[in-house]
GROMACS .gro file of N, CA and C in nm:
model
  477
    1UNK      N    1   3.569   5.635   2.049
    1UNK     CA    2   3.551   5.592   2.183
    1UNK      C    3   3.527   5.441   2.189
    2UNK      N    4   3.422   5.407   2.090
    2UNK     CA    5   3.419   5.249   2.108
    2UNK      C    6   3.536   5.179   2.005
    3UNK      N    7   3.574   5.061   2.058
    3UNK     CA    8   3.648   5.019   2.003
    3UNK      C    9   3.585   4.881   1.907
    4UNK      N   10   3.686   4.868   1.783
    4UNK     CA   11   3.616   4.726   1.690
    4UNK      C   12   3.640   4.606   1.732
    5UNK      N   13   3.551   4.525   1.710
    5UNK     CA   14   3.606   4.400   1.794
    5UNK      C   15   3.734   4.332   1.776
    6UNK      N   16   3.815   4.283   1.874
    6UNK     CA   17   3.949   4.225   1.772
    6UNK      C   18   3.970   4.117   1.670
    7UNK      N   19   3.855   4.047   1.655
    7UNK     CA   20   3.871   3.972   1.527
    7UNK      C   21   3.821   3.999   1.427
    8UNK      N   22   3.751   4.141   1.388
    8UNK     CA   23   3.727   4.179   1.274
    8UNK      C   24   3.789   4.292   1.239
    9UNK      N   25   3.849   4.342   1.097
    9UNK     CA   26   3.968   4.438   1.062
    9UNK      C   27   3.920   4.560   1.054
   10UNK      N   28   3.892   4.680   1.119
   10UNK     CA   29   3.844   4.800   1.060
   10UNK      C   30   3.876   4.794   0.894
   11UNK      N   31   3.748   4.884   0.881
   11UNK     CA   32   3.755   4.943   0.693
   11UNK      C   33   3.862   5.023   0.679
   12UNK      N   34   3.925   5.036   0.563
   12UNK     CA   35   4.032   5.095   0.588
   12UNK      C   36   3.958   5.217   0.423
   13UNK      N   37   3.853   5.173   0.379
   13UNK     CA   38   3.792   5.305   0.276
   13UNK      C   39   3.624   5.296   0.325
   14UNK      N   40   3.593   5.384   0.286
   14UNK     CA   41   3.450   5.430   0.298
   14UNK      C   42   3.369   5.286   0.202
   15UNK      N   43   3.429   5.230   0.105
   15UNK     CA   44   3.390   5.110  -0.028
   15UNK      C   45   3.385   5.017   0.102
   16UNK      N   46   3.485   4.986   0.138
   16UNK     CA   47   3.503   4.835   0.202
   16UNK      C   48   3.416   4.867   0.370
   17UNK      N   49   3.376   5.010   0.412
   17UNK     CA   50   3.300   4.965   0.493
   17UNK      C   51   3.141   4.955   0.478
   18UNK      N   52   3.119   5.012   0.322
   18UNK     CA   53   2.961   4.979   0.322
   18UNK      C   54   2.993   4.825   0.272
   19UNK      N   55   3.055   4.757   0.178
   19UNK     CA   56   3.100   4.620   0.180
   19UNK      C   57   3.055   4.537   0.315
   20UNK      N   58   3.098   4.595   0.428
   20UNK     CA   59   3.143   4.535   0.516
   20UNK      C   60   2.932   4.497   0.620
   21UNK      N   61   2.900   4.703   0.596
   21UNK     CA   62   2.752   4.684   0.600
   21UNK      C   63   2.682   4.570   0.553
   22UNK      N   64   2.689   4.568   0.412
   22UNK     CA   65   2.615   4.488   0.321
   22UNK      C   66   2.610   4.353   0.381
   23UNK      N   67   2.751   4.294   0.424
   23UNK     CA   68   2.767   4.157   0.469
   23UNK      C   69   2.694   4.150   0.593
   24UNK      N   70   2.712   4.236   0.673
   24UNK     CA   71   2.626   4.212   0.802
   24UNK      C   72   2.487   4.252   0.792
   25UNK      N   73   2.413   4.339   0.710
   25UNK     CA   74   2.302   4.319   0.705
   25UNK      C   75   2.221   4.210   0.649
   26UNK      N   76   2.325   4.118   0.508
   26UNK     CA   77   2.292   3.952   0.493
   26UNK      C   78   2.272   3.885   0.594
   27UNK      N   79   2.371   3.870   0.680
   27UNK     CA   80   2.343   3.824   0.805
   27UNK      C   81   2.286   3.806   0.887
   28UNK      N   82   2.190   3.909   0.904
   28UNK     CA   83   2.131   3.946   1.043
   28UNK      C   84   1.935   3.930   0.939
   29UNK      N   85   1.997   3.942   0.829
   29UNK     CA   86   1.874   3.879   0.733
   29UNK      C   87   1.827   3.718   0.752
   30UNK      N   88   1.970   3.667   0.727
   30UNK     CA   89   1.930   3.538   0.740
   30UNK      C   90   1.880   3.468   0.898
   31UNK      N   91   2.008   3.517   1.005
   31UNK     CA   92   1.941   3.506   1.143
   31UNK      C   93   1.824   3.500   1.128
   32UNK      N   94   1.746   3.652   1.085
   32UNK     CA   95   1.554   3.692   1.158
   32UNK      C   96   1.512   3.605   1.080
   33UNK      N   97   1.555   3.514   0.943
   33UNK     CA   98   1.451   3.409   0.820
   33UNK      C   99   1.481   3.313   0.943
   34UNK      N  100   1.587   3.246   0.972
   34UNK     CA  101   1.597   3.155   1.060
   34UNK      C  102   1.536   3.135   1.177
   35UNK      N  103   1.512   3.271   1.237
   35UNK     CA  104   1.452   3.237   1.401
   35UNK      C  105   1.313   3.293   1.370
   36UNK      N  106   1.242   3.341   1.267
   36UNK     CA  107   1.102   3.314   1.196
   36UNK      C  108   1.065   3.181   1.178
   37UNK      N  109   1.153   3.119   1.085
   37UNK     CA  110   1.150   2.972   1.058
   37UNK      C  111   1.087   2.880   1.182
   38UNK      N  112   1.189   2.915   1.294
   38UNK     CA  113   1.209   2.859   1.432
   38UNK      C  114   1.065   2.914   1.464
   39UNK      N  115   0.994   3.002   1.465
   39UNK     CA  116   0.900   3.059   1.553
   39UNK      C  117   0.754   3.034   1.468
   40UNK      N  118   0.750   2.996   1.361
   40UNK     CA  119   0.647   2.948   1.312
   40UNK      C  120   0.553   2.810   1.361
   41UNK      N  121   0.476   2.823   1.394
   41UNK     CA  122   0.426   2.693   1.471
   41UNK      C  123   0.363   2.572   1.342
   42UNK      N  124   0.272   2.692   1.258
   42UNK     CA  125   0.190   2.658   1.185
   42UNK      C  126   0.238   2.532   1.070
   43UNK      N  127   0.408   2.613   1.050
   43UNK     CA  128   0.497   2.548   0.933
   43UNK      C  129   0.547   2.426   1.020
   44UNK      N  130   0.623   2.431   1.063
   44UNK     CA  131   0.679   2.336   1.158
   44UNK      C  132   0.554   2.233   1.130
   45UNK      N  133   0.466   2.233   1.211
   45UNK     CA  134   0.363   2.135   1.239
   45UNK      C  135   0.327   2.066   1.094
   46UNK      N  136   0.293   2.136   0.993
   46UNK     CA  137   0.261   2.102   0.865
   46UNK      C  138   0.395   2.037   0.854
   47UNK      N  139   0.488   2.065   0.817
   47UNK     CA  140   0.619   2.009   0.795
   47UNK      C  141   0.596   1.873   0.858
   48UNK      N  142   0.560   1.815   0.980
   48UNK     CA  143   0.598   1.761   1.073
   48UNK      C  144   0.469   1.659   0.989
   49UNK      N  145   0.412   1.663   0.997
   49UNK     CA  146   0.265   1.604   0.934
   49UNK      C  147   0.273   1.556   0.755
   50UNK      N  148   0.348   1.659   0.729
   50UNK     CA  149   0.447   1.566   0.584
   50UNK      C  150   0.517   1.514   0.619
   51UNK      N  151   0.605   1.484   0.655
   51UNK     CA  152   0.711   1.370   0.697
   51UNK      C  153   0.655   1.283   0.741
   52UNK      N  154   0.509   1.260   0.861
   52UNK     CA  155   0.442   1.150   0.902
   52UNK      C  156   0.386   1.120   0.776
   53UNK      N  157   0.345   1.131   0.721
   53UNK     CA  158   0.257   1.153   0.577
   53UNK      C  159   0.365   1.010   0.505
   54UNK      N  160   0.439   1.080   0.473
   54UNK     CA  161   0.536   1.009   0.363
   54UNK      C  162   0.595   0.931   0.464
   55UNK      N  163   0.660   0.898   0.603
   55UNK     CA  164   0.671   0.787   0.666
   55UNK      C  165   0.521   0.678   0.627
   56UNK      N  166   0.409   0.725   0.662
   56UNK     CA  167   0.350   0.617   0.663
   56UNK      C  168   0.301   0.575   0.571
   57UNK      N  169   0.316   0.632   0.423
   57UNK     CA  170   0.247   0.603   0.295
   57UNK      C  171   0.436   0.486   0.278
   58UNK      N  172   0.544   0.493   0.339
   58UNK     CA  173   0.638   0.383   0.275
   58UNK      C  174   0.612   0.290   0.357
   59UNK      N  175   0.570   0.307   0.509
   59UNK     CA  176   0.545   0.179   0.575
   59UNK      C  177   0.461   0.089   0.494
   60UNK      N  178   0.326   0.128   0.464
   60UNK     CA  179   0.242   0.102   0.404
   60UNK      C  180   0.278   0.065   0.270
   61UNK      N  181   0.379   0.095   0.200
   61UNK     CA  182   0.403   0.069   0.093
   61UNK      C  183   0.553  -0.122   0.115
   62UNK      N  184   0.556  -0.096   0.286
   62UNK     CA  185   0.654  -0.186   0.280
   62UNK      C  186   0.557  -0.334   0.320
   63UNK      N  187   0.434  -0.275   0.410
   63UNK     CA  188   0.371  -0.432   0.445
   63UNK      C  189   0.271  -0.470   0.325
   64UNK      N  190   0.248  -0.387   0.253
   64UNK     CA  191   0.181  -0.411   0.133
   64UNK      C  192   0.287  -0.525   0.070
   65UNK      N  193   0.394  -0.511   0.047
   65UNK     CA  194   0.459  -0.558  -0.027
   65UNK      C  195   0.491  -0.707   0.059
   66UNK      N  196   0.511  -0.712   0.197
   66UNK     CA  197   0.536  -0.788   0.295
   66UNK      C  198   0.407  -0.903   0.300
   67UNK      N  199   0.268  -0.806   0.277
   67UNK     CA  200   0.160  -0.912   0.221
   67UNK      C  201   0.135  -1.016   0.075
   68UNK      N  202   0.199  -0.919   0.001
   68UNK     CA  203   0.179  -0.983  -0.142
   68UNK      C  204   0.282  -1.113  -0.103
   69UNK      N  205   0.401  -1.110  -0.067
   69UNK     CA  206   0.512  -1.216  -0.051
   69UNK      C  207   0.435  -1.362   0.049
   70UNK      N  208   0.313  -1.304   0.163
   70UNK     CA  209   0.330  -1.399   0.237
   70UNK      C  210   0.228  -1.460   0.178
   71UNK      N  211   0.115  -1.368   0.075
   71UNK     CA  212   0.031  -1.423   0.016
   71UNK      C  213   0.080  -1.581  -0.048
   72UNK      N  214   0.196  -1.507  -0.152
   72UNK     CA  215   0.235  -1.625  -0.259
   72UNK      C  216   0.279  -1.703  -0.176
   73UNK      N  217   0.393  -1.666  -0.083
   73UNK     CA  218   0.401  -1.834   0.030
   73UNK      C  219   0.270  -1.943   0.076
   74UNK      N  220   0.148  -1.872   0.119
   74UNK     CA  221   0.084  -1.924   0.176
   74UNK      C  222   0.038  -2.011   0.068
   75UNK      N  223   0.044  -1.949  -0.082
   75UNK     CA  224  -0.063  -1.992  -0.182
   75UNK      C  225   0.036  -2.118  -0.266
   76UNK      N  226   0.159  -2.129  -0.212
   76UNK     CA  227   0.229  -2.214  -0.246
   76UNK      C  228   0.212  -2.346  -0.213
   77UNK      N  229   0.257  -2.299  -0.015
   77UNK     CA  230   0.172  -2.374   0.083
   77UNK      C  231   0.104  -2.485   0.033
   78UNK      N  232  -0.009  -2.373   0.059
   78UNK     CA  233  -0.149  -2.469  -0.006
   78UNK      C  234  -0.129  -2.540  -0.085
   79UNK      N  235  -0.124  -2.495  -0.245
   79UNK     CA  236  -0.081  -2.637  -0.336
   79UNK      C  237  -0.011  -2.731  -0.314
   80UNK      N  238   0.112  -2.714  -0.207
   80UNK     CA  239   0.170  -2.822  -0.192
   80UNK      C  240   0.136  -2.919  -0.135
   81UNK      N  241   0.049  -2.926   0.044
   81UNK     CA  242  -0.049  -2.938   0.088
   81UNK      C  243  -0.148  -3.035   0.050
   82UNK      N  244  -0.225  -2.958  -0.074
   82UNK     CA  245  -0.271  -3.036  -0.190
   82UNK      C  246  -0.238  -3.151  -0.267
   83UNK      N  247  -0.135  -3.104  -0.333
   83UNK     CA  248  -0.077  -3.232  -0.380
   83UNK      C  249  -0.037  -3.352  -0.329
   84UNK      N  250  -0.010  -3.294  -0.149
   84UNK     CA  251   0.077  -3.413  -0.080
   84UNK      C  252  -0.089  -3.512  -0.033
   85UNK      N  253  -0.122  -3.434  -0.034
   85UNK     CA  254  -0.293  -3.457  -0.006
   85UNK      C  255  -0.372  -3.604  -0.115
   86UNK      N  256  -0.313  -3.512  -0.260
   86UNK     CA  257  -0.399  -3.608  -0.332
   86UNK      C  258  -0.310  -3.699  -0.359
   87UNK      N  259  -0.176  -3.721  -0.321
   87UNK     CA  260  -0.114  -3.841  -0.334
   87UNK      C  261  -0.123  -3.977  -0.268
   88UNK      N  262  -0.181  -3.868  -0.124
   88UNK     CA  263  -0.186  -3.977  -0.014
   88UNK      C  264  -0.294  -4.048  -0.004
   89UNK      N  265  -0.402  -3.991  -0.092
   89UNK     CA  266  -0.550  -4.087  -0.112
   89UNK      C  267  -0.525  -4.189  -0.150
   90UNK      N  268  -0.648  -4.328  -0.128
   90UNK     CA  269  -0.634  -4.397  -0.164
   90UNK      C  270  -0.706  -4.444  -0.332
   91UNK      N  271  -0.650  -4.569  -0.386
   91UNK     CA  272  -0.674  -4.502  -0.516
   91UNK      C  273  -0.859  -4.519  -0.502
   92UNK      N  274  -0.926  -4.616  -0.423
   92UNK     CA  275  -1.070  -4.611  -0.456
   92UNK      C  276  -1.124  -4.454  -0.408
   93UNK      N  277  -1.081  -4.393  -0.312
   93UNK     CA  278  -1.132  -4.243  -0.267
   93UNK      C  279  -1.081  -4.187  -0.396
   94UNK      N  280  -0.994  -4.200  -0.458
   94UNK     CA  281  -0.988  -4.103  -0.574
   94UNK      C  282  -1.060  -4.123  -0.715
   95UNK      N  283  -1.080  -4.270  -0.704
   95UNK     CA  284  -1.187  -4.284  -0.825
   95UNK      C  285  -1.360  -4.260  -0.779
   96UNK      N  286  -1.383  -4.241  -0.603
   96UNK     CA  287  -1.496  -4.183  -0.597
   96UNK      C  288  -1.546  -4.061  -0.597
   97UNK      N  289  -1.419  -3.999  -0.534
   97UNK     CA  290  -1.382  -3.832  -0.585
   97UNK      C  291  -1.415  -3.823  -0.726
   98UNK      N  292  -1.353  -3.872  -0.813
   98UNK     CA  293  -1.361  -3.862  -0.959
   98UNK      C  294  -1.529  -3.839  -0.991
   99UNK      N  295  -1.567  -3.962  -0.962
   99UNK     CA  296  -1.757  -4.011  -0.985
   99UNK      C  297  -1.815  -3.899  -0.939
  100UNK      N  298  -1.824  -3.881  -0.852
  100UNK     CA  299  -1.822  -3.739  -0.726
  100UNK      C  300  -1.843  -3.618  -0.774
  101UNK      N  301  -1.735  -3.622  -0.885
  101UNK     CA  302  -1.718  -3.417  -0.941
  101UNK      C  303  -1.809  -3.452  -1.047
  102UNK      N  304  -1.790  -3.570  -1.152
  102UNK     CA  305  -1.868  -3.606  -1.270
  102UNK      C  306  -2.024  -3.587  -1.257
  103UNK      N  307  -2.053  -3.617  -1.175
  103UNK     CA  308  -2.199  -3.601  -1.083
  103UNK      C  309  -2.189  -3.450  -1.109
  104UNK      N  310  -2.123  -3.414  -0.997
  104UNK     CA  311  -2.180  -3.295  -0.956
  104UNK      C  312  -2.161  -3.182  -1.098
  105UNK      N  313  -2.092  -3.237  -1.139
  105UNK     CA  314  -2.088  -3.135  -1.291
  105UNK      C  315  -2.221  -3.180  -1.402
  106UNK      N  316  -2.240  -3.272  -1.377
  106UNK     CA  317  -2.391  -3.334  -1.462
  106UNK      C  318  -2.495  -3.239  -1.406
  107UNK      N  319  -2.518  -3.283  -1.248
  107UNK     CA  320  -2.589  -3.192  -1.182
  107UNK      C  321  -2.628  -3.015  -1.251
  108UNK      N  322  -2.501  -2.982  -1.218
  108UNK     CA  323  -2.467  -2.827  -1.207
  108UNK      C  324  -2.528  -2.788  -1.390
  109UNK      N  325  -2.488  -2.874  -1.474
  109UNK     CA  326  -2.553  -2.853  -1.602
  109UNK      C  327  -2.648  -2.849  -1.650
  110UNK      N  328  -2.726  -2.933  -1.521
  110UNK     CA  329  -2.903  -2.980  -1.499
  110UNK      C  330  -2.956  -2.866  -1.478
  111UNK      N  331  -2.901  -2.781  -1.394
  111UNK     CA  332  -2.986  -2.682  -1.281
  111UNK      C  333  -2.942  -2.559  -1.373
  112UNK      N  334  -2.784  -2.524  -1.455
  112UNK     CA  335  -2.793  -2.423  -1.509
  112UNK      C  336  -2.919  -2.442  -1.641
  113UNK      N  337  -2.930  -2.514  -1.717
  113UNK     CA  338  -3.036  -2.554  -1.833
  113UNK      C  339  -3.184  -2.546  -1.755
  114UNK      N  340  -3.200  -2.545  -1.666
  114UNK     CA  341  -3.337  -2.524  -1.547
  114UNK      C  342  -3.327  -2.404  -1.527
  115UNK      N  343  -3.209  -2.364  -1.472
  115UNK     CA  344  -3.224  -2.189  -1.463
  115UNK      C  345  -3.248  -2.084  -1.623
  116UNK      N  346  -3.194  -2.142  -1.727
  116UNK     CA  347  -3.213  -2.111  -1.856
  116UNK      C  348  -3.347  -2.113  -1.883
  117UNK      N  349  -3.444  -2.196  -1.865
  117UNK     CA  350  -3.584  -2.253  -1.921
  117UNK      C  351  -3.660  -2.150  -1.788
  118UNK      N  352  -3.625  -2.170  -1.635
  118UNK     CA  353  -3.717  -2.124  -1.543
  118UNK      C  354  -3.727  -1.960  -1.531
  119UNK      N  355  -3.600  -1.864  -1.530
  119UNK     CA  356  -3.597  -1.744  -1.484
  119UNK      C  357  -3.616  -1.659  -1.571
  120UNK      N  358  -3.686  -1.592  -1.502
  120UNK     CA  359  -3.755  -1.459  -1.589
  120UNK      C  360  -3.601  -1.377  -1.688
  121UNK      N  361  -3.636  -1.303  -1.755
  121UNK     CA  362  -3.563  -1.295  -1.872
  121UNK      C  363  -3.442  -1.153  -1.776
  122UNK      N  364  -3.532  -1.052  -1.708
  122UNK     CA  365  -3.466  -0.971  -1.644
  122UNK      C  366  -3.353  -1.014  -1.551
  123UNK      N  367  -3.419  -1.131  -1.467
  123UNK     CA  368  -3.317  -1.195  -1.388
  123UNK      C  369  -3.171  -1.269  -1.427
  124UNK      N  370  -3.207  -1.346  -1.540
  124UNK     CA  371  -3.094  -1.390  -1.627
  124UNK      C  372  -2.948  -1.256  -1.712
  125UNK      N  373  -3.055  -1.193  -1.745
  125UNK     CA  374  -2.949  -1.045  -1.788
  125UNK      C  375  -2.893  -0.993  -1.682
  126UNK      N  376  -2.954  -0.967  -1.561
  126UNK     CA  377  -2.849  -0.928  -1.424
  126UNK      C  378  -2.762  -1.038  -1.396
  127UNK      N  379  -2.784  -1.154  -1.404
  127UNK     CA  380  -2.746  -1.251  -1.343
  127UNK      C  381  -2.575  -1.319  -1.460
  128UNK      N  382  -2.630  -1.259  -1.592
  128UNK     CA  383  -2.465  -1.253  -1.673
  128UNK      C  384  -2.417  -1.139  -1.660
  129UNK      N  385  -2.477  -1.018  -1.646
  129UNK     CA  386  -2.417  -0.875  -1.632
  129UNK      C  387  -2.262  -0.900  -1.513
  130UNK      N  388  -2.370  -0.987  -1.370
  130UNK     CA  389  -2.242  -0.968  -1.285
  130UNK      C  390  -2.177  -1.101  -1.298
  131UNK      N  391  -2.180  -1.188  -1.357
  131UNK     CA  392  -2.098  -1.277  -1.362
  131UNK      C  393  -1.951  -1.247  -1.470
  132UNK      N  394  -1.982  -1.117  -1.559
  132UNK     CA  395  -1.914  -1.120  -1.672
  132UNK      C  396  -1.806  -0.987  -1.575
  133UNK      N  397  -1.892  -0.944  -1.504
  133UNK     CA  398  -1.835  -0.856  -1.429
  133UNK      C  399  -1.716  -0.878  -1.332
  134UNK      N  400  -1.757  -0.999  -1.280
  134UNK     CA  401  -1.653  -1.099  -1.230
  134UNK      C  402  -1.561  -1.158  -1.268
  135UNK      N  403  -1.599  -1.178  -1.382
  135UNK     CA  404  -1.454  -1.209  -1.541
  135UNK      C  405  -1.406  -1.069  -1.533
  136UNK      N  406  -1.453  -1.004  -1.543
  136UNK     CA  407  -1.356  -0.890  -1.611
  136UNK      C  408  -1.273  -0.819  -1.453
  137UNK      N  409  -1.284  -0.898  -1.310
  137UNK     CA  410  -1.253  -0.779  -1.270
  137UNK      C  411  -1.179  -0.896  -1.176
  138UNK      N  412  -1.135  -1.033  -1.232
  138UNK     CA  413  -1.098  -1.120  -1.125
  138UNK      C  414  -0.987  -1.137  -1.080
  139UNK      N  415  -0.853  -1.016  -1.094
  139UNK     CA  416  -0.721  -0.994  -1.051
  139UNK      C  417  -0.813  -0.942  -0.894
  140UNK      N  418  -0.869  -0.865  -0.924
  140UNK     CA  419  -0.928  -0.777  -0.771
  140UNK      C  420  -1.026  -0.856  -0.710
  141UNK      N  421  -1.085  -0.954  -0.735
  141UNK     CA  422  -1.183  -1.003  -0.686
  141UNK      C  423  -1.102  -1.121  -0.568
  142UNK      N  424  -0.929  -1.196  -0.707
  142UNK     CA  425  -0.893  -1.273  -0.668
  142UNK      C  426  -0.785  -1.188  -0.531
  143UNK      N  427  -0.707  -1.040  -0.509
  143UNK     CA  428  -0.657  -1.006  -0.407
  143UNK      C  429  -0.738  -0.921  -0.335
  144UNK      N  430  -0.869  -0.943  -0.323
  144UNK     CA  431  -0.948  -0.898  -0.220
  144UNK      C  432  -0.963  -1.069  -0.115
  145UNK      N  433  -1.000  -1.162  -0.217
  145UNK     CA  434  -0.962  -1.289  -0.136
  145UNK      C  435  -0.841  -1.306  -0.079
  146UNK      N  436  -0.782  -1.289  -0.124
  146UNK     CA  437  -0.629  -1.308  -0.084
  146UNK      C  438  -0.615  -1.279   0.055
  147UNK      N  439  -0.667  -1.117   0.037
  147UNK     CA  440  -0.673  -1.035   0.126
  147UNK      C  441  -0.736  -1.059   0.303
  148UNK      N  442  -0.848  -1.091   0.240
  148UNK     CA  443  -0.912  -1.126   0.352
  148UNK      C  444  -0.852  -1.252   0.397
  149UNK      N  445  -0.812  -1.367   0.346
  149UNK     CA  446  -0.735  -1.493   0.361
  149UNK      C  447  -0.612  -1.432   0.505
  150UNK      N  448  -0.515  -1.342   0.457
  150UNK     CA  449  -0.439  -1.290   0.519
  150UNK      C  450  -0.500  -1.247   0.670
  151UNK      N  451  -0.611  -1.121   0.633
  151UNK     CA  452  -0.636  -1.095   0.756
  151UNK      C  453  -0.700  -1.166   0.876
  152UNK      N  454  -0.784  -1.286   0.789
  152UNK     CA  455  -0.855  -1.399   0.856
  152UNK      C  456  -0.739  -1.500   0.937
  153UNK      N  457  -0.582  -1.537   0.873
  153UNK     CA  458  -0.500  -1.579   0.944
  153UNK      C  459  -0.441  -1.469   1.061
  154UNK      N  460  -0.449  -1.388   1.009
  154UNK     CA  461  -0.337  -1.306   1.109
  154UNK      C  462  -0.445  -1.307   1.212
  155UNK      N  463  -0.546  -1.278   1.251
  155UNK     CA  464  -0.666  -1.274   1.374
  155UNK      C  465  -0.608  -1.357   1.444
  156UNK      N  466  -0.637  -1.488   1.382
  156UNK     CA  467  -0.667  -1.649   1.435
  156UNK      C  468  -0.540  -1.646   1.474
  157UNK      N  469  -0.444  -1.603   1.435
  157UNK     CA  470  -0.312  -1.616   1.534
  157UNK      C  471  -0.318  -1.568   1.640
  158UNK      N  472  -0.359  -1.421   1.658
  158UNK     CA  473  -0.331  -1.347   1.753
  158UNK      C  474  -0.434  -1.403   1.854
  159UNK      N  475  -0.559  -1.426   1.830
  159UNK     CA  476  -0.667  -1.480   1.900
  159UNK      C  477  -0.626  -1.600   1.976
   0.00000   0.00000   0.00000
């Protein structure tokens, strides 16, 4: 009474129509995985929250990189800056500059040999503990400066 649809061939053996079962019950398998898929809120959303995830860990991985570059520009900058700086002195400002640091390094040798003779013995052992600490850790000490350098310009711009 019912008829097969016309674009699919009746079975012509009992083999080729459980064959024919088999294929359409794949089918109608994958459909219900698919419109499960579709009807899951929970997945979707997680899904959706990895992809933000890994979008913003490459953004982040692109201005990171966008900072290190403007760092070294800026730090170029500067030296150049510098140099054009100490060229343009005159030569007595640069031989008082000179007198100037010589001092202040006499000084600074005065007061560390004063701090040697004056401070209690505990204070001196903290007081190389973090200085050595500072040696050992001055890639990070030096791009935490950096760092802040950056964010301290970018403000002052926007400000």
């Amino acid at each position: 009474m019912t008829q097969p649809p016309h674009d699919e061939p009746t079975a012509s053996s009992p083999e080729e129509l459980r064959e024919q079962v088999e294929q359409a019950r794949t089918e109608l398998g994958q459909t219900v995985e698919a419109l499960t898929a579709k009807t899951d809120v929970k997945a979707r959303a997680q899904d959706k929250a990895a992809e933000a995830k890994e979008q913003a860990a490459a953004k982040a991985g692109e201005l990171k990189e966008q900072a290190a570059l403007k760092a070294g520009e800026l730090k170029a900058k500067a030296a150049d800056l510098a140099h054009q700086a100490r060229e343009k002195l005159p030569e007595p400002v640069k031989d008082k500059a000179a007198q100037a640091a010589g001092q202040a390094r006499a000084t600074a040798a005065q007061a560390g040999q004063l701090w040697q003779e004056k401070a209690p013995e505990p204070v001196r052992q903290k007081t190389a503990q973090g200085a050595q600490l500072a040696r050992n850790n001055r890639k990070v000490l030096l791009a935490a400066a950096g760092l802040a350098a950056v964010v301290w310009l970018a403000c002052r711009r926007k400000g």
